[in-house]
mmCIF file with all atom_site columns, C-alpha atoms in Angstrom:
data_model
loop_
_atom_site.group_PDB
_atom_site.id
_atom_site.type_symbol
_atom_site.label_atom_id
_atom_site.label_alt_id
_atom_site.label_comp_id
_atom_site.label_asym_id
_atom_site.label_entity_id
_atom_site.label_seq_id
_atom_site.pdbx_PDB_ins_code
_atom_site.Cartn_x
_atom_site.Cartn_y
_atom_site.Cartn_z
_atom_site.occupancy
_atom_site.B_iso_or_equiv
_atom_site.pdbx_formal_charge
_atom_site.auth_seq_id
_atom_site.auth_comp_id
_atom_site.auth_asym_id
_atom_site.auth_atom_id
_atom_site.pdbx_PDB_model_num
ATOM 1   C CA . MET A 1 1   ? 97.038  122.294 93.505  1.00 0.00 ? 1   MET A CA 1
ATOM 2   C CA . ALA A 1 2   ? 94.838  121.482 90.566  1.00 0.00 ? 2   ALA A CA 1
ATOM 3   C CA . GLY A 1 3   ? 95.919  123.352 87.492  1.00 0.00 ? 3   GLY A CA 1
ATOM 4   C CA . GLU A 1 4   ? 99.294  124.364 88.899  1.00 0.00 ? 4   GLU A CA 1
ATOM 5   C CA . THR A 1 5   ? 102.528 123.432 87.188  1.00 0.00 ? 5   THR A CA 1
ATOM 6   C CA . VAL A 1 6   ? 104.632 121.297 89.530  1.00 0.00 ? 6   VAL A CA 1
ATOM 7   C CA . ILE A 1 7   ? 108.255 120.829 88.478  1.00 0.00 ? 7   ILE A CA 1
ATOM 8   C CA . THR A 1 8   ? 111.431 119.324 89.856  1.00 0.00 ? 8   THR A CA 1
ATOM 9   C CA . VAL A 1 9   ? 114.719 121.105 89.203  1.00 0.00 ? 9   VAL A CA 1
ATOM 10  C CA . VAL A 1 10  ? 118.207 119.765 89.892  1.00 0.00 ? 10  VAL A CA 1
ATOM 11  C CA . GLY A 1 11  ? 120.912 122.391 89.961  1.00 0.00 ? 11  GLY A CA 1
ATOM 12  C CA . ASN A 1 12  ? 123.362 124.416 92.020  1.00 0.00 ? 12  ASN A CA 1
ATOM 13  C CA . VAL A 1 13  ? 122.657 127.198 94.504  1.00 0.00 ? 13  VAL A CA 1
ATOM 14  C CA . VAL A 1 14  ? 124.095 130.414 93.051  1.00 0.00 ? 14  VAL A CA 1
ATOM 15  C CA . ASP A 1 15  ? 123.682 132.804 96.004  1.00 0.00 ? 15  ASP A CA 1
ATOM 16  C CA . GLU A 1 16  ? 126.411 133.186 98.626  1.00 0.00 ? 16  GLU A CA 1
ATOM 17  C CA . GLN A 1 17  ? 123.771 132.864 101.333 1.00 0.00 ? 17  GLN A CA 1
ATOM 18  C CA . PRO A 1 18  ? 120.014 132.360 100.956 1.00 0.00 ? 18  PRO A CA 1
ATOM 19  C CA . GLU A 1 19  ? 118.054 135.470 101.932 1.00 0.00 ? 19  GLU A CA 1
ATOM 20  C CA . LEU A 1 20  ? 115.932 134.812 105.038 1.00 0.00 ? 20  LEU A CA 1
ATOM 21  C CA . ARG A 1 21  ? 113.180 137.263 105.933 1.00 0.00 ? 21  ARG A CA 1
ATOM 22  C CA . PHE A 1 22  ? 110.099 137.248 108.121 1.00 0.00 ? 22  PHE A CA 1
ATOM 23  C CA . THR A 1 23  ? 106.583 138.459 107.339 1.00 0.00 ? 23  THR A CA 1
ATOM 24  C CA . PRO A 1 24  ? 104.961 140.981 109.720 1.00 0.00 ? 24  PRO A CA 1
ATOM 25  C CA . ALA A 1 25  ? 103.117 137.975 111.217 1.00 0.00 ? 25  ALA A CA 1
ATOM 26  C CA . GLY A 1 26  ? 106.479 136.308 111.948 1.00 0.00 ? 26  GLY A CA 1
ATOM 27  C CA . LYS A 1 27  ? 106.414 133.595 109.257 1.00 0.00 ? 27  LYS A CA 1
ATOM 28  C CA . ALA A 1 28  ? 109.829 132.813 107.754 1.00 0.00 ? 28  ALA A CA 1
ATOM 29  C CA . VAL A 1 29  ? 110.475 132.921 104.017 1.00 0.00 ? 29  VAL A CA 1
ATOM 30  C CA . VAL A 1 30  ? 113.804 132.250 102.329 1.00 0.00 ? 30  VAL A CA 1
ATOM 31  C CA . LYS A 1 31  ? 114.735 133.205 98.784  1.00 0.00 ? 31  LYS A CA 1
ATOM 32  C CA . PHE A 1 32  ? 117.543 131.530 96.863  1.00 0.00 ? 32  PHE A CA 1
ATOM 33  C CA . ARG A 1 33  ? 118.431 130.979 93.219  1.00 0.00 ? 33  ARG A CA 1
ATOM 34  C CA . VAL A 1 34  ? 119.223 127.701 91.520  1.00 0.00 ? 34  VAL A CA 1
ATOM 35  C CA . ALA A 1 35  ? 121.078 127.306 88.216  1.00 0.00 ? 35  ALA A CA 1
ATOM 36  C CA . SER A 1 36  ? 120.346 124.194 86.187  1.00 0.00 ? 36  SER A CA 1
ATOM 37  C CA . THR A 1 37  ? 122.501 123.594 83.128  1.00 0.00 ? 37  THR A CA 1
ATOM 38  C CA . PRO A 1 38  ? 121.640 120.852 80.641  1.00 0.00 ? 38  PRO A CA 1
ATOM 39  C CA . ARG A 1 39  ? 124.544 118.721 79.394  1.00 0.00 ? 39  ARG A CA 1
ATOM 40  C CA . THR A 1 40  ? 124.555 116.782 76.168  1.00 0.00 ? 40  THR A CA 1
ATOM 41  C CA . PHE A 1 41  ? 127.113 114.460 74.677  1.00 0.00 ? 41  PHE A CA 1
ATOM 42  C CA . ASP A 1 42  ? 128.476 115.597 71.312  1.00 0.00 ? 42  ASP A CA 1
ATOM 43  C CA . ARG A 1 43  ? 129.446 112.446 69.422  1.00 0.00 ? 43  ARG A CA 1
ATOM 44  C CA . ASP A 1 44  ? 131.366 114.393 66.779  1.00 0.00 ? 44  ASP A CA 1
ATOM 45  C CA . SER A 1 45  ? 133.816 115.847 69.298  1.00 0.00 ? 45  SER A CA 1
ATOM 46  C CA . ASN A 1 46  ? 133.429 112.962 71.771  1.00 0.00 ? 46  ASN A CA 1
ATOM 47  C CA . SER A 1 47  ? 132.866 115.401 74.634  1.00 0.00 ? 47  SER A CA 1
ATOM 48  C CA . TRP A 1 48  ? 130.163 116.832 76.856  1.00 0.00 ? 48  TRP A CA 1
ATOM 49  C CA . ARG A 1 49  ? 128.732 120.292 76.069  1.00 0.00 ? 49  ARG A CA 1
ATOM 50  C CA . ASP A 1 50  ? 126.858 122.594 78.399  1.00 0.00 ? 50  ASP A CA 1
ATOM 51  C CA . GLY A 1 51  ? 123.631 124.182 77.212  1.00 0.00 ? 51  GLY A CA 1
ATOM 52  C CA . GLU A 1 52  ? 122.024 127.446 78.289  1.00 0.00 ? 52  GLU A CA 1
ATOM 53  C CA . PRO A 1 53  ? 121.626 127.576 82.066  1.00 0.00 ? 53  PRO A CA 1
ATOM 54  C CA . LEU A 1 54  ? 118.211 128.104 83.643  1.00 0.00 ? 54  LEU A CA 1
ATOM 55  C CA . PHE A 1 55  ? 118.294 130.456 86.639  1.00 0.00 ? 55  PHE A CA 1
ATOM 56  C CA . LEU A 1 56  ? 115.253 130.049 88.854  1.00 0.00 ? 56  LEU A CA 1
ATOM 57  C CA . THR A 1 57  ? 114.384 132.062 91.954  1.00 0.00 ? 57  THR A CA 1
ATOM 58  C CA . CYS A 1 58  ? 112.971 129.814 94.662  1.00 0.00 ? 58  CYS A CA 1
ATOM 59  C CA . SER A 1 59  ? 110.962 130.702 97.789  1.00 0.00 ? 59  SER A CA 1
ATOM 60  C CA . ALA A 1 60  ? 110.516 128.348 100.739 1.00 0.00 ? 60  ALA A CA 1
ATOM 61  C CA . TRP A 1 61  ? 108.236 129.191 103.651 1.00 0.00 ? 61  TRP A CA 1
ATOM 62  C CA . GLY A 1 62  ? 108.048 128.414 107.364 1.00 0.00 ? 62  GLY A CA 1
ATOM 63  C CA . GLN A 1 63  ? 110.288 125.863 109.050 1.00 0.00 ? 63  GLN A CA 1
ATOM 64  C CA . MET A 1 64  ? 111.479 124.577 105.669 1.00 0.00 ? 64  MET A CA 1
ATOM 65  C CA . GLY A 1 65  ? 112.622 128.106 104.816 1.00 0.00 ? 65  GLY A CA 1
ATOM 66  C CA . GLU A 1 66  ? 114.548 128.435 108.078 1.00 0.00 ? 66  GLU A CA 1
ATOM 67  C CA . ASN A 1 67  ? 116.130 125.006 107.546 1.00 0.00 ? 67  ASN A CA 1
ATOM 68  C CA . ALA A 1 68  ? 117.088 125.916 103.967 1.00 0.00 ? 68  ALA A CA 1
ATOM 69  C CA . ALA A 1 69  ? 118.604 129.213 105.108 1.00 0.00 ? 69  ALA A CA 1
ATOM 70  C CA . SER A 1 70  ? 120.833 127.475 107.641 1.00 0.00 ? 70  SER A CA 1
ATOM 71  C CA . THR A 1 71  ? 121.764 124.603 105.300 1.00 0.00 ? 71  THR A CA 1
ATOM 72  C CA . LEU A 1 72  ? 122.172 125.853 101.715 1.00 0.00 ? 72  LEU A CA 1
ATOM 73  C CA . THR A 1 73  ? 125.387 127.460 100.509 1.00 0.00 ? 73  THR A CA 1
ATOM 74  C CA . LYS A 1 74  ? 126.713 128.628 97.169  1.00 0.00 ? 74  LYS A CA 1
ATOM 75  C CA . GLY A 1 75  ? 127.617 125.789 94.806  1.00 0.00 ? 75  GLY A CA 1
ATOM 76  C CA . MET A 1 76  ? 125.625 123.164 96.706  1.00 0.00 ? 76  MET A CA 1
ATOM 77  C CA . ARG A 1 77  ? 123.813 120.773 94.363  1.00 0.00 ? 77  ARG A CA 1
ATOM 78  C CA . VAL A 1 78  ? 120.122 120.629 95.275  1.00 0.00 ? 78  VAL A CA 1
ATOM 79  C CA . ILE A 1 79  ? 116.889 119.005 94.173  1.00 0.00 ? 79  ILE A CA 1
ATOM 80  C CA . VAL A 1 80  ? 113.973 121.422 94.378  1.00 0.00 ? 80  VAL A CA 1
ATOM 81  C CA . GLN A 1 81  ? 110.320 120.607 93.735  1.00 0.00 ? 81  GLN A CA 1
ATOM 82  C CA . GLY A 1 82  ? 107.525 123.118 93.729  1.00 0.00 ? 82  GLY A CA 1
ATOM 83  C CA . ARG A 1 83  ? 104.886 125.105 91.907  1.00 0.00 ? 83  ARG A CA 1
ATOM 84  C CA . LEU A 1 84  ? 106.059 127.206 88.981  1.00 0.00 ? 84  LEU A CA 1
ATOM 85  C CA . LYS A 1 85  ? 104.683 130.762 89.072  1.00 0.00 ? 85  LYS A CA 1
ATOM 86  C CA . GLN A 1 86  ? 104.767 133.469 86.412  1.00 0.00 ? 86  GLN A CA 1
ATOM 87  C CA . ARG A 1 87  ? 104.867 137.132 87.441  1.00 0.00 ? 87  ARG A CA 1
ATOM 88  C CA . SER A 1 88  ? 104.818 140.212 85.200  1.00 0.00 ? 88  SER A CA 1
ATOM 89  C CA . TYR A 1 89  ? 105.971 143.713 86.106  1.00 0.00 ? 89  TYR A CA 1
ATOM 90  C CA . GLU A 1 90  ? 107.288 146.952 84.566  1.00 0.00 ? 90  GLU A CA 1
ATOM 91  C CA . ASP A 1 91  ? 110.927 147.840 85.078  1.00 0.00 ? 91  ASP A CA 1
ATOM 92  C CA . LYS A 1 92  ? 112.260 151.370 85.744  1.00 0.00 ? 92  LYS A CA 1
ATOM 93  C CA . GLN A 1 93  ? 112.398 152.096 82.010  1.00 0.00 ? 93  GLN A CA 1
ATOM 94  C CA . GLY A 1 94  ? 108.737 151.102 81.570  1.00 0.00 ? 94  GLY A CA 1
ATOM 95  C CA . VAL A 1 95  ? 109.512 147.820 79.812  1.00 0.00 ? 95  VAL A CA 1
ATOM 96  C CA . LYS A 1 96  ? 107.155 144.977 80.665  1.00 0.00 ? 96  LYS A CA 1
ATOM 97  C CA . ARG A 1 97  ? 109.042 141.971 82.045  1.00 0.00 ? 97  ARG A CA 1
ATOM 98  C CA . THR A 1 98  ? 107.981 138.457 82.961  1.00 0.00 ? 98  THR A CA 1
ATOM 99  C CA . VAL A 1 99  ? 109.793 136.241 85.455  1.00 0.00 ? 99  VAL A CA 1
ATOM 100 C CA . PHE A 1 100 ? 109.297 132.645 86.520  1.00 0.00 ? 100 PHE A CA 1
ATOM 101 C CA . GLU A 1 101 ? 109.673 131.685 90.157  1.00 0.00 ? 101 GLU A CA 1
ATOM 102 C CA . LEU A 1 102 ? 109.293 128.481 92.132  1.00 0.00 ? 102 LEU A CA 1
ATOM 103 C CA . ASP A 1 103 ? 107.194 128.200 95.309  1.00 0.00 ? 103 ASP A CA 1
ATOM 104 C CA . VAL A 1 104 ? 109.098 125.353 96.945  1.00 0.00 ? 104 VAL A CA 1
ATOM 105 C CA . ASP A 1 105 ? 107.281 122.326 98.336  1.00 0.00 ? 105 ASP A CA 1
ATOM 106 C CA . GLU A 1 106 ? 110.428 120.218 98.876  1.00 0.00 ? 106 GLU A CA 1
ATOM 107 C CA . VAL A 1 107 ? 114.164 120.923 98.831  1.00 0.00 ? 107 VAL A CA 1
ATOM 108 C CA . GLY A 1 108 ? 117.077 118.601 99.487  1.00 0.00 ? 108 GLY A CA 1
ATOM 109 C CA . VAL A 1 109 ? 120.757 118.255 98.805  1.00 0.00 ? 109 VAL A CA 1
ATOM 110 C CA . SER A 1 110 ? 121.926 115.946 96.029  1.00 0.00 ? 110 SER A CA 1
ATOM 111 C CA . LEU A 1 111 ? 124.070 113.043 97.173  1.00 0.00 ? 111 LEU A CA 1
ATOM 112 C CA . ARG A 1 112 ? 125.524 112.404 93.718  1.00 0.00 ? 112 ARG A CA 1
ATOM 113 C CA . ASN A 1 113 ? 128.878 113.995 94.574  1.00 0.00 ? 113 ASN A CA 1
ATOM 114 C CA . ALA A 1 114 ? 128.494 114.770 98.280  1.00 0.00 ? 114 ALA A CA 1
ATOM 115 C CA . MET A 1 115 ? 127.566 113.269 101.637 1.00 0.00 ? 115 MET A CA 1
ATOM 116 C CA . ALA A 1 116 ? 125.171 114.787 104.127 1.00 0.00 ? 116 ALA A CA 1
ATOM 117 C CA . LYS A 1 117 ? 124.318 114.242 107.770 1.00 0.00 ? 117 LYS A CA 1
ATOM 118 C CA . VAL A 1 118 ? 120.642 114.852 108.405 1.00 0.00 ? 118 VAL A CA 1
ATOM 119 C CA . THR A 1 119 ? 119.423 116.216 111.715 1.00 0.00 ? 119 THR A CA 1
ATOM 120 C CA . LYS A 1 120 ? 115.737 116.503 112.453 1.00 0.00 ? 120 LYS A CA 1
ATOM 121 C CA . ALA A 1 121 ? 114.678 120.028 113.364 1.00 0.00 ? 121 ALA A CA 1
ATOM 122 C CA . GLY A 1 122 ? 111.853 120.606 115.822 1.00 0.00 ? 122 GLY A CA 1
ATOM 123 C CA . GLY A 1 123 ? 109.608 123.627 115.440 1.00 0.00 ? 123 GLY A CA 1
ATOM 124 C CA . SER A 1 124 ? 109.134 124.336 119.154 1.00 0.00 ? 124 SER A CA 1
ATOM 125 C CA . GLN A 1 125 ? 112.655 123.655 120.414 1.00 0.00 ? 125 GLN A CA 1
ATOM 126 C CA . GLY A 1 126 ? 114.223 126.699 118.848 1.00 0.00 ? 126 GLY A CA 1
ATOM 127 C CA . GLY A 1 127 ? 117.085 125.424 116.742 1.00 0.00 ? 127 GLY A CA 1
ATOM 128 C CA . VAL A 1 128 ? 118.541 122.581 114.764 1.00 0.00 ? 128 VAL A CA 1
ATOM 129 C CA . ARG A 1 129 ? 121.106 121.657 117.415 1.00 0.00 ? 129 ARG A CA 1
ATOM 130 C CA . GLU A 1 130 ? 118.555 121.710 120.258 1.00 0.00 ? 130 GLU A CA 1
ATOM 131 C CA . ALA A 1 131 ? 116.056 119.754 118.156 1.00 0.00 ? 131 ALA A CA 1
ATOM 132 C CA . PHE A 1 132 ? 118.629 117.085 117.366 1.00 0.00 ? 132 PHE A CA 1
ATOM 133 C CA . GLN A 1 133 ? 119.644 116.721 121.016 1.00 0.00 ? 133 GLN A CA 1
ATOM 134 C CA . GLY A 1 134 ? 115.998 116.604 122.124 1.00 0.00 ? 134 GLY A CA 1
ATOM 135 C CA . ALA A 1 135 ? 115.133 113.925 119.562 1.00 0.00 ? 135 ALA A CA 1
ATOM 136 C CA . ARG A 1 136 ? 118.142 111.845 120.604 1.00 0.00 ? 136 ARG A CA 1
ATOM 137 C CA . GLN A 1 137 ? 117.235 112.057 124.300 1.00 0.00 ? 137 GLN A CA 1
ATOM 138 C CA . GLN A 1 138 ? 113.611 111.226 123.567 1.00 0.00 ? 138 GLN A CA 1
ATOM 139 C CA . SER A 1 139 ? 114.538 108.166 121.489 1.00 0.00 ? 139 SER A CA 1
ATOM 140 C CA . GLN A 1 140 ? 116.864 106.903 124.239 1.00 0.00 ? 140 GLN A CA 1
ATOM 141 C CA . HIS A 1 141 ? 114.086 107.104 126.824 1.00 0.00 ? 141 HIS A CA 1
ATOM 142 C CA . SER A 1 142 ? 111.218 105.987 124.604 1.00 0.00 ? 142 SER A CA 1
ATOM 143 C CA . ALA A 1 143 ? 109.452 102.754 125.421 1.00 0.00 ? 143 ALA A CA 1
ATOM 144 C CA . GLY A 1 144 ? 108.045 102.279 121.902 1.00 0.00 ? 144 GLY A CA 1
ATOM 145 C CA . GLY A 1 145 ? 109.572 101.336 118.588 1.00 0.00 ? 145 GLY A CA 1
ATOM 146 C CA . PRO A 1 146 ? 111.638 98.387  117.416 1.00 0.00 ? 146 PRO A CA 1
ATOM 147 C CA . TRP A 1 147 ? 115.022 99.855  118.433 1.00 0.00 ? 147 TRP A CA 1
ATOM 148 C CA . SER A 1 148 ? 114.043 100.212 122.100 1.00 0.00 ? 148 SER A CA 1
ATOM 149 C CA . GLN A 1 149 ? 113.108 96.536  122.491 1.00 0.00 ? 149 GLN A CA 1
ATOM 150 C CA . PRO A 1 150 ? 115.650 94.094  123.879 1.00 0.00 ? 150 PRO A CA 1
ATOM 151 C CA . ALA A 1 151 ? 117.166 91.552  121.511 1.00 0.00 ? 151 ALA A CA 1
ATOM 152 C CA . GLY A 1 152 ? 114.668 88.878  120.586 1.00 0.00 ? 152 GLY A CA 1
ATOM 153 C CA . ALA A 1 153 ? 111.660 90.878  121.820 1.00 0.00 ? 153 ALA A CA 1
ATOM 154 C CA . GLY A 1 154 ? 110.640 91.537  118.225 1.00 0.00 ? 154 GLY A CA 1
ATOM 155 C CA . ALA A 1 155 ? 109.943 87.868  117.678 1.00 0.00 ? 155 ALA A CA 1
ATOM 156 C CA . GLN A 1 156 ? 107.129 87.946  120.210 1.00 0.00 ? 156 GLN A CA 1
ATOM 157 C CA . SER A 1 157 ? 105.747 91.301  119.136 1.00 0.00 ? 157 SER A CA 1
ATOM 158 C CA . GLY A 1 158 ? 106.106 90.906  115.385 1.00 0.00 ? 158 GLY A CA 1
ATOM 159 C CA . GLY A 1 159 ? 108.772 93.630  115.198 1.00 0.00 ? 159 GLY A CA 1
ATOM 160 C CA . TRP A 1 160 ? 111.877 93.743  113.035 1.00 0.00 ? 160 TRP A CA 1
ATOM 161 C CA . GLY A 1 161 ? 113.753 91.351  115.295 1.00 0.00 ? 161 GLY A CA 1
ATOM 162 C CA . ALA A 1 162 ? 111.587 88.394  114.251 1.00 0.00 ? 162 ALA A CA 1
ATOM 163 C CA . GLY A 1 163 ? 113.867 85.943  112.472 1.00 0.00 ? 163 GLY A CA 1
ATOM 164 C CA . ALA A 1 164 ? 116.545 88.565  111.857 1.00 0.00 ? 164 ALA A CA 1
ATOM 165 C CA . GLY A 1 165 ? 119.093 87.169  114.250 1.00 0.00 ? 165 GLY A CA 1
ATOM 166 C CA . GLY A 1 166 ? 118.496 89.404  117.261 1.00 0.00 ? 166 GLY A CA 1
ATOM 167 C CA . ASP A 1 167 ? 120.209 92.781  117.374 1.00 0.00 ? 167 ASP A CA 1
ATOM 168 C CA . GLU A 1 168 ? 120.506 93.504  113.670 1.00 0.00 ? 168 GLU A CA 1
ATOM 169 C CA . PRO A 1 169 ? 117.731 95.014  111.516 1.00 0.00 ? 169 PRO A CA 1
ATOM 170 C CA . PRO A 1 170 ? 116.768 92.854  108.499 1.00 0.00 ? 170 PRO A CA 1
ATOM 171 C CA . PHE A 1 171 ? 118.182 95.275  105.908 1.00 0.00 ? 171 PHE A CA 1
#
């Protein structure tokens, strides 16, 4: 990633539904647009003013793309980080145009004015719901980890239970 421009954009999804497609090799790619509008406080009028919005086309690949396609909806506030790309082309009238796009490395919903419930998706289990159920069953039957130990067991093993009063995590 040396020499690439990595940026983080906070804005709202502007498409009704992200556009999910698959390459001939079967790899998922989703395209969606984000609008980010700067706001400044005008002391003369004692009010907030919106600046010119930035509309940025974003592409997310693979499992992240599939997750984004099933999660993102129009108006949702998101935080997107990725590599800024510049592409030039000629339109139908022969005018040379340049666009900026974002190859997404990370995307998430903003919790400033919303709440979200996160479910872990598994690549081989086929879907978000199946992945969540599989992860829950696996964690219930797992012998490892601090949550599977009986109360007080952490004190002997150096886990979270040491000195935390038994059942409760220390946070």
